[in-house]
Amino acid sequence: MSTKPTNVEEIKKELIAKMPTKVARKRAKSILPGTEVGEPIPEIQSNVRTIPGIITQRGCTYAGCKGVVLGPSRDIVNLTHGPIGCGFYSWLTRRNQTDAGPDGENFIPYAFSTDMTEHDIVFGGEKKLRAAIQEAYDNFHPKAISIFSTCPVGLIGDDIHAVARTMQEELGITIFANSCEGYKGVSQSAGHHIANNQIMKHVIGTKDVEVEGKFKVNMLGEYNIGGDAFEIERILEKCGFTLVATFSGNSTVEDFRIAHAADLNTVMCHRSLNYVAEMMETKYGIPWIKVNFIGAEASAKSLRRMAAYFEDQELIDRTEAVIAEELEKVKTVVDEIKPRTDGKTAMLFVGGSRAHHYQELFKELGMKILGAGYEFAHRDDYEGRHVLPTIKIDADSRNIEELEIHPDPERFKPRKTEAELAKLNEQGLDFKGYEGMIGGMGKDAMVIDDINHYETEKLLEIYKPDIFCAGIKEKYIVQKMGIPLKQLHNYDMGGPYAGFNGAINWYRDIDRMVNTKVWNLIKAPWQADGPELEATYVA
Amino acid sequence: MALLRHTTGEIKERKALTVNPAKTCQPVGAMYAALGVKGCFPHSHGSQGCCAYHRSALTRHYKEPVVAGTSSFTEGSSVFGGQSNLITAIDNIFTLYDPEVIAIHTTCLSETIGDDLMQISQKAKDDGKVPAGKHIVYASTPSYVGTHVTGYANMVKGILKGFVTKTGTPNGKINIIPGFCEPSDMAEMRRLADMMGIDITMVPDTNGVLNGPMTGHYEMYPNAGATPAEIAGMGDAKATIGLGRWATADGVNFLDAEFKVPGHVMGLPIGLKATDRYVDLLRKLSGKTVPDSINFERGQVVDLLSDYSQYFYGKKVAMAGDPDQVLALVEFCITLGMIPAYTVTGTAGKYFDERMTELLKDVPYDCKFKCGGEADMYLLHQWIKNDPVDLLIGNTYLKYVARDEDIPLVRHGFPILDRVGHQYFPSVGYSGAMRLMEKFLEALLDRLDRDAPETRFELQL
Ligand code: SF4
Ligand code: SF4
């Protein structure tokens, strides 16, 4: 590669040149340059079907539902109804760390499945499901059981919700079901939505207790990969916030039940939780703000906004003190590492929020983002929430139930008056605000939705970034090309990366990855590229 | 507190609930087998989640690139059939990724709706979607029947069906179908045959595909694996050896029935006796003498065995894994003087019970074993709770049991998610036997050292 093309349009042409016409036409709509701050943001195609035969990063609805959202709740027996595979693959592979707490309940290291066989497919699996729930109860006595249907279950038409209802009556514990067959949606995103709807319907607000604490918040869309939630919990506690519930890292059904007691919802992963925040506001009167605890500066900013919401000088002062103390630690490490990372380049193609959040951490190291995109985002995650009313509802979105939410007659309690909210807003605290990824990325950066293997390989050849962030399926492909890959779904055993200690972990890991010697060892001395400089010794 | 804190020794009969399975589903095995053919692109006919899971599982285990396509079913294709998705996929794959072969397998979804791969592949050909000289092979792999081992077996047969012909002119070769094992194991099986000067065709052969070198370039189709031309020649071979009954018998029998290539199904050559049988069969089929270099290696195993035996004698072992793997390991453990106290495999088969009974007949202990859906790691753990063992052998998921019960674990089988390197080191053949013995002994002695009181901490063996 002689010169690096920086014109996104040209690179885009190169990416789609070899594709069959129909494919090229479709992909073209999902590839855009970023925009400068303040410029109008163009429309990007997202949340549309993957093209058959194209090697995609995406997983399925079931993966989003069981794997991502309900998987990390430790006191629920998550029972997969289907043949063995789906349940097996969602067994612990997301590294959801958990503190089993004083009650000691923790089902996360277990995989529960009805292991359907041919007989069940032919004659229906409801009987087996019922028996499995009974056996799960007899063996484990959980507080709650949640059921997940996989592709064949949807086809044979087992009524998992009816089974859940009758077993709930029989056993007297919370039992609910998720119709999250893999084929149902475009990506994991559909599964997040299905799980969240069921948590909303069956769990949140089912217990009324007085929760101690002056500044009560929920953390939405934090999955505690590599202990991220533990670090966030540490910081919040230090500042004086009371964390009522996390959705859903290190979470419990008991916390979900009382989540309506919080006075502020903070949303980390906009993609997977923005609708829950909305529903909780409508139903219980809890306002929400978008936060980001990935990046030291981002964490500080989020804490300040949370403190500002409560309008309590003591809290504000304490939060400032915590930020000052923590940032000092962080600065020492940045000062040490930045000279080695400054000016290096990165690309991130992952998730539905992470590809945006992690840009903060790279910027703190002086690294440049050449391109980014999401695996299963919707347009608002790219363009900002203002586009929500203009998103067309297609058949795939219509598949996913939209809950009709009304104020809860007993529990609705506006936390702030309209005037108070407006005043805070004026002071710079934007409620329900999310600007999306594209704005501010810069004209020479590439934004690509649902990037596929072919495009990835091409991009790597053209840009040769110093580091690439994606998932396990991409990892070794990228590394074979001599470029280190950081997994942003499960962190390669690393983490936490959230909060201040997390930022420090990240700086050290990235320093190691972009400066490790191994990438210089790929060529043997006799294979070096370019003209041979030393003459061969002839005896 | 224990990680699997809800597991108790109280065993209640379960008929419907599987907890911590010792198996997974068919397509992952099919995908792995397909990767053992040169220039082959695996394709999963169903919704994209299965394919993502299978690629992830294989990638996590082998720490190597694994690519595959998916038909990306929508709700519509689930109702009206996946034919148009598959034909589009075939077109896109040949255009963008240019493989020699596409190996298609079904998933639960496409099986339940009854998509017929033979008919769809034919239609793709008729529609001109398959370029000249390129191939499609396929296998039916419904996950509600069998396990990942069955999927492997089905794809092996699919590959043979797709390529093997008979010219009538014998080529003097011996076909080897390895069971579901590491690429390094396949390499070791080949090395032994090479040492005897035997010309073999190995299908599948993932050596070099899933343990390839770092070159600075990514090759979607590494220069490894069995070529379609080689596979075609298997109909003219002298004989076929299948190593691993569950994973290979179908393929071996197919070659026997269709092409009259005499088949021999044996176990995976793990351990001394099984390797002896493999070498002896090679000798008989080829008419070659076993070279001294092999006798030398064998002698080293016996030497090591005599050095090791005092530490292994009477030690109790529990294991979980694929039936071909655990049967071979059980025999080897018995050879080493150990007691295979508890064994589970999620893959069913009558032969498992028969062979276990035969292997255990002289073992002075009431060994428990079970295969099939109900034979999960939860049951294995419960057995251990009631009467502990000295050593665990199995995949990564056993590490929770190992930690809870404070028992050393030797990782073996599929998947190994938390260790690197197994794709390079064989556990078959004489060298594999030596490696396994070393791993067993390290685990036992490390444990001994760790637990020894100061007064009894030993410097030497
Ligand atoms: S739907 Fe079937 S094929 Fe797909 S992962 Fe689940 S068990 Fe395996
Ligand atoms: S951060 Fe990304 S990967 Fe995680 S749940 Fe949100 S969308 Fe999914």
Coordinates of C-alpha atoms in Angstrom, one line a residue, chain A residues 19 71 86 205 229 349 434:
Chain A
M19 CA -20.0 -7.5 -4.6
G71 CA -28.0 -14.1 31.4
C86 CA -28.3 -22.7 22.0
G205 CA -42.3 -2.7 40.4
A229 CA -20.2 -2.9 37.2
F349 CA -16.7 -2.4 15.0
Y434 CA -28.1 10.9 23.0

